[in-house]
CSV table of C-alpha atoms and ligand atoms in Angstrom, one decimal:
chain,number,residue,atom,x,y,z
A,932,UNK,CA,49.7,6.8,42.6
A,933,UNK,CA,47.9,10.2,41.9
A,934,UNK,CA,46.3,10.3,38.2
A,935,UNK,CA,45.5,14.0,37.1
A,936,UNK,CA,43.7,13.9,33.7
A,937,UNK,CA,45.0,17.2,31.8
A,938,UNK,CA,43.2,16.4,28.7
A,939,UNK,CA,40.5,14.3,28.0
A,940,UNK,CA,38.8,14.9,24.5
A,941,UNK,CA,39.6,14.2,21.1
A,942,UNK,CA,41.8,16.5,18.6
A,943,UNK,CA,39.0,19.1,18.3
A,944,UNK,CA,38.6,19.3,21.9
A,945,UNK,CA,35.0,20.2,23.5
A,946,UNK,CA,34.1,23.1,23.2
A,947,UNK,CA,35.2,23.1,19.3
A,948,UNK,CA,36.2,26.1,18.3
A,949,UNK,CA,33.4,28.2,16.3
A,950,UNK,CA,31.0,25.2,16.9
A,951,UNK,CA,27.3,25.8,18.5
A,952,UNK,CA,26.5,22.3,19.0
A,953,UNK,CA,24.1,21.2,21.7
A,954,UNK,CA,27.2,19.8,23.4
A,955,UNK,CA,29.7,22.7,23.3
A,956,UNK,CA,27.1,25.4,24.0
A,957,UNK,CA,26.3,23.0,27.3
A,958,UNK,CA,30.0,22.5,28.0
A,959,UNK,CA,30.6,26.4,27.5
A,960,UNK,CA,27.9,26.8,29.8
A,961,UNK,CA,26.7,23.6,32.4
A,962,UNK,CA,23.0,23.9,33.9
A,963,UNK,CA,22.7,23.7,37.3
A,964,UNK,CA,22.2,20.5,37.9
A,965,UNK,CA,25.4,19.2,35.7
A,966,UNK,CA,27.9,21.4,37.7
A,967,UNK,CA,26.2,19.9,40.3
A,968,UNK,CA,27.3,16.4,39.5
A,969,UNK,CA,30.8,17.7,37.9
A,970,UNK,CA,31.4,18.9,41.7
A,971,UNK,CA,31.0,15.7,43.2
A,972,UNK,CA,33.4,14.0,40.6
A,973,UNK,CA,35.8,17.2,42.2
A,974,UNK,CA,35.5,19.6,39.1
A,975,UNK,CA,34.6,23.0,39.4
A,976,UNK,CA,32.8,23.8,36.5
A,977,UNK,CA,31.8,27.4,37.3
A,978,UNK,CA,33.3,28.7,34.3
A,979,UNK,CA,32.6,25.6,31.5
A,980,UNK,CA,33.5,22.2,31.7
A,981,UNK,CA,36.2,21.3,29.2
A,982,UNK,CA,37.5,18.1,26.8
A,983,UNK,CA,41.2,19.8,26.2
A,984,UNK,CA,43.4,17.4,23.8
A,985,UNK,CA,44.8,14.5,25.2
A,986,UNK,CA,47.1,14.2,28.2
A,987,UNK,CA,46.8,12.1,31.6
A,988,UNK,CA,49.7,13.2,34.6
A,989,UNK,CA,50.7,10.4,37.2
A,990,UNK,CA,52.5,11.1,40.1
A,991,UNK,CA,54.3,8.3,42.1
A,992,UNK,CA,53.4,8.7,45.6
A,993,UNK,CA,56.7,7.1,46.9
A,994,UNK,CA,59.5,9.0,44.7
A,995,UNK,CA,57.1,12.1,44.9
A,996,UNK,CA,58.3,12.1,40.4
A,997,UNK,CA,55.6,12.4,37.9
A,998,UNK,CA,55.2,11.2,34.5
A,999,UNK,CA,53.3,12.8,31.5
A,1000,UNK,CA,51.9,10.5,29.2
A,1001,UNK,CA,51.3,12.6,26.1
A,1002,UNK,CA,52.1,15.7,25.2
A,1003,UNK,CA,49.2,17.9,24.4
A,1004,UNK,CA,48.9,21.3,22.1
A,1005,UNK,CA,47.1,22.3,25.5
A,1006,UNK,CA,50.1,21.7,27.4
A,1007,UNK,CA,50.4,25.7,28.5
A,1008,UNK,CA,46.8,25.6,29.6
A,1009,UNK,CA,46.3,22.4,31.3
A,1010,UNK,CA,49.4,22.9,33.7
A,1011,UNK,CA,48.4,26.1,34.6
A,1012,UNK,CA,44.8,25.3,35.2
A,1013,UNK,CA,45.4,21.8,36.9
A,1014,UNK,CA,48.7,23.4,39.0
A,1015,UNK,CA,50.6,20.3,38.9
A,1016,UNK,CA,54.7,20.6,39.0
A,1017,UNK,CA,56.4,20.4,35.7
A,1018,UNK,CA,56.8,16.6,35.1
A,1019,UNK,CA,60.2,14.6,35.4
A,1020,UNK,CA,59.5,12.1,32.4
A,1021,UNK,CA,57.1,12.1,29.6
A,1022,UNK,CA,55.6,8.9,27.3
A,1023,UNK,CA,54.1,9.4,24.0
A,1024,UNK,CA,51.8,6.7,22.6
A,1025,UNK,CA,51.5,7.5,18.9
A,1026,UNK,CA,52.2,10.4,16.9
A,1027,UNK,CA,49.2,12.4,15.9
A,1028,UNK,CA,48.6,16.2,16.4
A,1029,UNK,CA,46.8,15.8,19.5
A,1030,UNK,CA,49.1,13.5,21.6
A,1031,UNK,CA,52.3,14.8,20.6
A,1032,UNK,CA,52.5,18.6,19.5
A,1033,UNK,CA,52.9,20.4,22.5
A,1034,UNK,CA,56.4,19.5,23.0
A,1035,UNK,CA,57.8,22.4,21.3
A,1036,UNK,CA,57.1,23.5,25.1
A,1037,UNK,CA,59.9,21.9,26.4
A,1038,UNK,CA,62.3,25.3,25.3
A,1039,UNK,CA,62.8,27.2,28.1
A,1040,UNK,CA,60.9,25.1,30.9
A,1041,UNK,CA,63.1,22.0,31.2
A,1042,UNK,CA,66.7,21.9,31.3
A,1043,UNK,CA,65.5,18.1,30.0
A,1044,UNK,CA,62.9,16.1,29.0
A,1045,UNK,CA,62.9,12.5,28.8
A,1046,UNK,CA,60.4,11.4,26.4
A,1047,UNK,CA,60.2,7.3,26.6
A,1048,UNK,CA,58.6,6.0,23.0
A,1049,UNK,CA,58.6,2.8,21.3
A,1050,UNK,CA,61.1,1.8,18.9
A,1051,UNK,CA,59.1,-0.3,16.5
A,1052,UNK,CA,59.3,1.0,12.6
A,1053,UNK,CA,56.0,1.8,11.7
A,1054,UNK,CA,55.8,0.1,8.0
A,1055,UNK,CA,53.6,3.4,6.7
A,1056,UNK,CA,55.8,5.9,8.0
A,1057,UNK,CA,58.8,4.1,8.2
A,1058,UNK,CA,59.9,5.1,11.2
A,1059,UNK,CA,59.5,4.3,15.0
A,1060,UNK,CA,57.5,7.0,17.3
A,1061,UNK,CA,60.9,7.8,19.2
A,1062,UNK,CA,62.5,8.0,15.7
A,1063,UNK,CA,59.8,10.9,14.2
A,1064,UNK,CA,59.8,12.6,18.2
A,1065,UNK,CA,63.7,12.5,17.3
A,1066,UNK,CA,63.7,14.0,14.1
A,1067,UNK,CA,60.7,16.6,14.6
A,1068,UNK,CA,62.1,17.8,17.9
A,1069,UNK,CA,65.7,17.8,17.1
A,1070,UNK,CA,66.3,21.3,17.0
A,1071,UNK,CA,65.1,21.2,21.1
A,1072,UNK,CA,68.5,20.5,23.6
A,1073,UNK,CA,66.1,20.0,26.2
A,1074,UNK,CA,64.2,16.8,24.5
A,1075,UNK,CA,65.6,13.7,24.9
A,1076,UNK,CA,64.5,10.3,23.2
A,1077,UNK,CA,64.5,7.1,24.9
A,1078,UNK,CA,63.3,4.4,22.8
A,1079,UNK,CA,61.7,1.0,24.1
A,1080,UNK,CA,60.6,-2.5,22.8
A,1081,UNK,CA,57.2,-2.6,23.0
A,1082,UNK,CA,55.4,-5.5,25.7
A,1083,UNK,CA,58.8,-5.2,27.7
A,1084,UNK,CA,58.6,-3.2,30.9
A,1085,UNK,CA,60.8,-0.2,31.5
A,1086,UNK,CA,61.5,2.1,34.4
A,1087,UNK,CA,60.4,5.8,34.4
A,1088,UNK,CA,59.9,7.9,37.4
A,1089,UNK,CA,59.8,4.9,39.9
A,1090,UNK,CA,57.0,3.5,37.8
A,1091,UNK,CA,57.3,0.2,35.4
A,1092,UNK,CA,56.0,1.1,32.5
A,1093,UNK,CA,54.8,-1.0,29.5
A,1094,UNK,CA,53.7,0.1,25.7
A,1095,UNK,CA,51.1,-2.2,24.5
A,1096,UNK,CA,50.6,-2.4,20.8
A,1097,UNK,CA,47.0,-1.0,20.3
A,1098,UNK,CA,44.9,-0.9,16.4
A,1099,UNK,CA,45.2,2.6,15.5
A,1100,UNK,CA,45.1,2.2,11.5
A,1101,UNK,CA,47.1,3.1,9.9
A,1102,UNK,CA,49.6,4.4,12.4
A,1103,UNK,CA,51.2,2.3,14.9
A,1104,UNK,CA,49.9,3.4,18.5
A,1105,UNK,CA,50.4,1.8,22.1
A,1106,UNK,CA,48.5,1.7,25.1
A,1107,UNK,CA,50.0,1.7,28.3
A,1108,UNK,CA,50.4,0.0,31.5
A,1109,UNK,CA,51.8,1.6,34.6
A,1110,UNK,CA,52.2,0.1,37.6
A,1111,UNK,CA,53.8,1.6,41.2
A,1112,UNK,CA,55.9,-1.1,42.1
A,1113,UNK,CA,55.6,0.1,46.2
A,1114,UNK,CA,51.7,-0.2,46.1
A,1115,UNK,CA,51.2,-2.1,43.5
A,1116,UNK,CA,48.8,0.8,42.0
A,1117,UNK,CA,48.1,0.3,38.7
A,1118,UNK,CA,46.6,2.4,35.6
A,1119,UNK,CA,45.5,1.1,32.2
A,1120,UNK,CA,45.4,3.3,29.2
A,1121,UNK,CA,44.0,1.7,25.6
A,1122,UNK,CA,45.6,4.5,24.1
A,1123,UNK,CA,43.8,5.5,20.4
A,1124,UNK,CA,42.4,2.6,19.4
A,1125,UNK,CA,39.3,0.1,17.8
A,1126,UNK,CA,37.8,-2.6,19.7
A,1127,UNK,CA,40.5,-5.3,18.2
A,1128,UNK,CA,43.1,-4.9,20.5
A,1129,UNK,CA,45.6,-8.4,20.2
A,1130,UNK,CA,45.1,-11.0,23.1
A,1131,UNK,CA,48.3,-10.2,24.4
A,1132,UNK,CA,47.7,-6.5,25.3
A,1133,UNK,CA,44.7,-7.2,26.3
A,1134,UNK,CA,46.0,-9.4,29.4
A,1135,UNK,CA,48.8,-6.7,29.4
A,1136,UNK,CA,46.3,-3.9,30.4
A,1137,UNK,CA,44.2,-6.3,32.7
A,1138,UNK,CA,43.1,-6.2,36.5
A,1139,UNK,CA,44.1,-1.9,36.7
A,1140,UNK,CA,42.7,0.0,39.9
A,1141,UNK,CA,41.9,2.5,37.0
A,1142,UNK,CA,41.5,2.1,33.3
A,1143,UNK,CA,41.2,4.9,30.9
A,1144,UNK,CA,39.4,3.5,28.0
A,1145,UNK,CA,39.2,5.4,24.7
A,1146,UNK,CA,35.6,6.0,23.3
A,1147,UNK,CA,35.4,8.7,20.6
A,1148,UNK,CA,31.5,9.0,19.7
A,1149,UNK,CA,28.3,7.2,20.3
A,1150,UNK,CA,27.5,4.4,18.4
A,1151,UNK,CA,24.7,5.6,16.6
A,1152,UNK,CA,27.1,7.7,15.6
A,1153,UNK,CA,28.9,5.0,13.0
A,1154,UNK,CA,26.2,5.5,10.3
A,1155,UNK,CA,27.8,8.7,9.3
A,1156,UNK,CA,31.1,7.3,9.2
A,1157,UNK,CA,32.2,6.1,5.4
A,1158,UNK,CA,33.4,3.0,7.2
A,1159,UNK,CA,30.4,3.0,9.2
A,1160,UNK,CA,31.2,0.4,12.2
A,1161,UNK,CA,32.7,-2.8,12.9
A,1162,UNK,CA,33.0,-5.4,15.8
A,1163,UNK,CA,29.6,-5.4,16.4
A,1164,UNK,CA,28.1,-7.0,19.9
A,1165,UNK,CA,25.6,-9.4,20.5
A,1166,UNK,CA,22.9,-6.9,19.7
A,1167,UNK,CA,24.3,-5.6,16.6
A,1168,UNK,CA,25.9,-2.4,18.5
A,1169,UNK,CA,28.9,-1.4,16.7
A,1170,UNK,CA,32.1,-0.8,18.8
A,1171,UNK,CA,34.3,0.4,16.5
A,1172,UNK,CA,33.3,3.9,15.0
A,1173,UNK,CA,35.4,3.8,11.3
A,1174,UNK,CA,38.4,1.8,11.9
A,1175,UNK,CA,40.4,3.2,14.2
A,1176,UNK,CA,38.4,4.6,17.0
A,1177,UNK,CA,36.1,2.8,19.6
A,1178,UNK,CA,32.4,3.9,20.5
A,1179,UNK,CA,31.4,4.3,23.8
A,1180,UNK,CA,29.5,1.4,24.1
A,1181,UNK,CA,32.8,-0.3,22.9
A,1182,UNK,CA,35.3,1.7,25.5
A,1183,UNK,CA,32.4,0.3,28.0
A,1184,UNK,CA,32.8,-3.5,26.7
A,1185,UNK,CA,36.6,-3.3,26.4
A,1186,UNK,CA,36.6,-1.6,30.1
A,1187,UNK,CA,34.6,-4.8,31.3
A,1188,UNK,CA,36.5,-7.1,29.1
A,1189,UNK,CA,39.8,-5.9,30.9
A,1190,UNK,CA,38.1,-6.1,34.3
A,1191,UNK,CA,39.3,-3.1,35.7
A,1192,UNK,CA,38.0,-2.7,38.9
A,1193,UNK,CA,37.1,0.9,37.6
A,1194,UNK,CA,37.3,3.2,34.3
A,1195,UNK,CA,36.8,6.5,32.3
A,1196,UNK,CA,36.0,7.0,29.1
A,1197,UNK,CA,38.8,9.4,27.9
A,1198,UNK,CA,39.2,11.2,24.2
A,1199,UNK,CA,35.6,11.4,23.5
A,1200,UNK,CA,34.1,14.1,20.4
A,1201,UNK,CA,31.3,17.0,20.8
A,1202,UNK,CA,29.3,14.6,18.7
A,1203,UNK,CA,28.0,12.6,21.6
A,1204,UNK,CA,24.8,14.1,22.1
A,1205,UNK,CA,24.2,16.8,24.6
A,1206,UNK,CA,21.9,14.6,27.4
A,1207,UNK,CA,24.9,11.6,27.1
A,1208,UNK,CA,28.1,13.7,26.8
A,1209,UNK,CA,29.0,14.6,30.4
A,1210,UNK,CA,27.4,10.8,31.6
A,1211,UNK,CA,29.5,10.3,34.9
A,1212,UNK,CA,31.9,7.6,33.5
A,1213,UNK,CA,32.8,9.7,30.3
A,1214,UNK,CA,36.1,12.1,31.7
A,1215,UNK,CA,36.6,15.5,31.7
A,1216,UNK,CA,39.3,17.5,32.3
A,1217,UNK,CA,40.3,18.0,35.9
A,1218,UNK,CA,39.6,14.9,37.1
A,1219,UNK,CA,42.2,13.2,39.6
A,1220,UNK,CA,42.2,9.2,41.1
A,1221,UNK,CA,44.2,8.0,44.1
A,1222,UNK,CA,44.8,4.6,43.3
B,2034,ZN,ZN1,30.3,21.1,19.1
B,2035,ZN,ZN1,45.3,9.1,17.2
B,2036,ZN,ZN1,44.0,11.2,19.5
């Protein structure tokens, strides 16, 4: 299994537009030293190093088909700077700007799209994620909706694929667990999510060759949040920022609490300070695992 990762911020991306931020001026514009350490993780940051919106592209080394898990407004960009191949299948976890709204480029690329979604009715929208994909895309031929029970494995480009519920409040939103059944590969994805993530999908995402493990901001972070934070550790660390987001001390727990024999910190904000933002197990863009 080959895992590119298109995307890797949060819905503002890094650099934020109009924002001059320790953090974006840094990404626009890497020292030495950090392009440096971005080239040994294999990302040429000669011209900026980049958090685009969400999106992670898997390619199954035996069927040589590639899945897209989440379909980012950078879609345009990330394929052209990552050069992958147009992929045969995509998944969408939940339905917020930054996961889902660069389908509307499926006109004109694809003669079609599946786009595998679960089918569960979200009590605050009332409707399922492959119902609103349905009903927001249905003026695109080339999309089409496959719906699945969520926990029960499915088949999508030669990969078995599972949705794990995930606590994205107040939207319903699923991790993911994808396993090559030829290797035996497998990649864990939280998804958008706190720290309370059920038993169940917990075990569900456990024991990966590769976890991607949400973590939007520090956790210092949570004192400017409303909510402030919640699922505090041992030492009183929050890690949940709000309630729907983990920190990064709490993508680092859950990453250890799923014992994945290694992990990422994907979706994370411009907010993390400049000197911890580009920390080597924090994702960006352009990134690629064997597994
Ligand atoms: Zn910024
Ligand atoms: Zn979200
Ligand atoms: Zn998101």
């Amino acid at each position: 299994m080959e895992v590119t990762l298109l995307g890797t911020g949060d819905t503002t991306g890094t650099p934020t537009i109009a924002c001059d931020c320790d953090t974006c001026e840094r990404a626009r514009d890497p020292d030495a030293a950090l392009r440096e350490r971005l080239a040994d993780r294999g990302v040429d940051a000669t011209d900026g190093v980049e958090r685009s919106r969400f999106s992670v592209y898997v390619t199954n080394d035996t069927t040589g088909e590639s899945l897209l898990v989440d379909v980012s407004p950078d879609f345009r960009h990330q394929f052209l700077r990552a050069g992958v191949p147009l992929p045969d299948a995509a998944v969408v976890t939940h339905v917020h700007f930054d996961h889902l709204d660069g389908l509307g480029n499926a006109y004109r690329l694809f003669d079609d799209l599946p786009v595998h979604a679960a089918d569960e009715t979200d009590p605050v929208t009332g409707e399922s994620v492959a119902e609103a994909i349905g009903s927001r895309y249905d003026y695109l031929d080339t999309v089409s909706v496959h719906p699945h029970t969520p926990s029960e494995p499915f088949e999508v480009a030669g990969f078995e694929v599972t949705l794990v519920p995930v606590t994205h409040p107040p939207l319903l939103c699923y991790g993911l667990r994808i396993e090559e059944p030829d290797s035996g590969a497998v990649l864990a994805m939280s998804g958008d999510t706190c720290y309370e993530v059920p038993d169940r999908s917990r075990e569900a995402l456990s024991g990966a060759d590769l976890a991607l493990v949400e973590g939007l901001v520090h956790a210092e972070a949570c004192e400017f949040h409303p909510k402030g934070g919640a699922h505090h550790d041992d030492e009183g660390v929050p890690r949940t920022f709000g309630t729907k987001h983990m920190t990064l001390s709490g993508a680092r727990d859950f990453a250890a609490d799923i014992e994945a024999a290694d992990y990422r910190i994907v979706h994370t904000a411009h907010f993390v300070p400049a000197d911890r933002a580009f920390d080597d197990d924090i994702a960006v863009d352009g990134e690629r695992f064997s597994l």
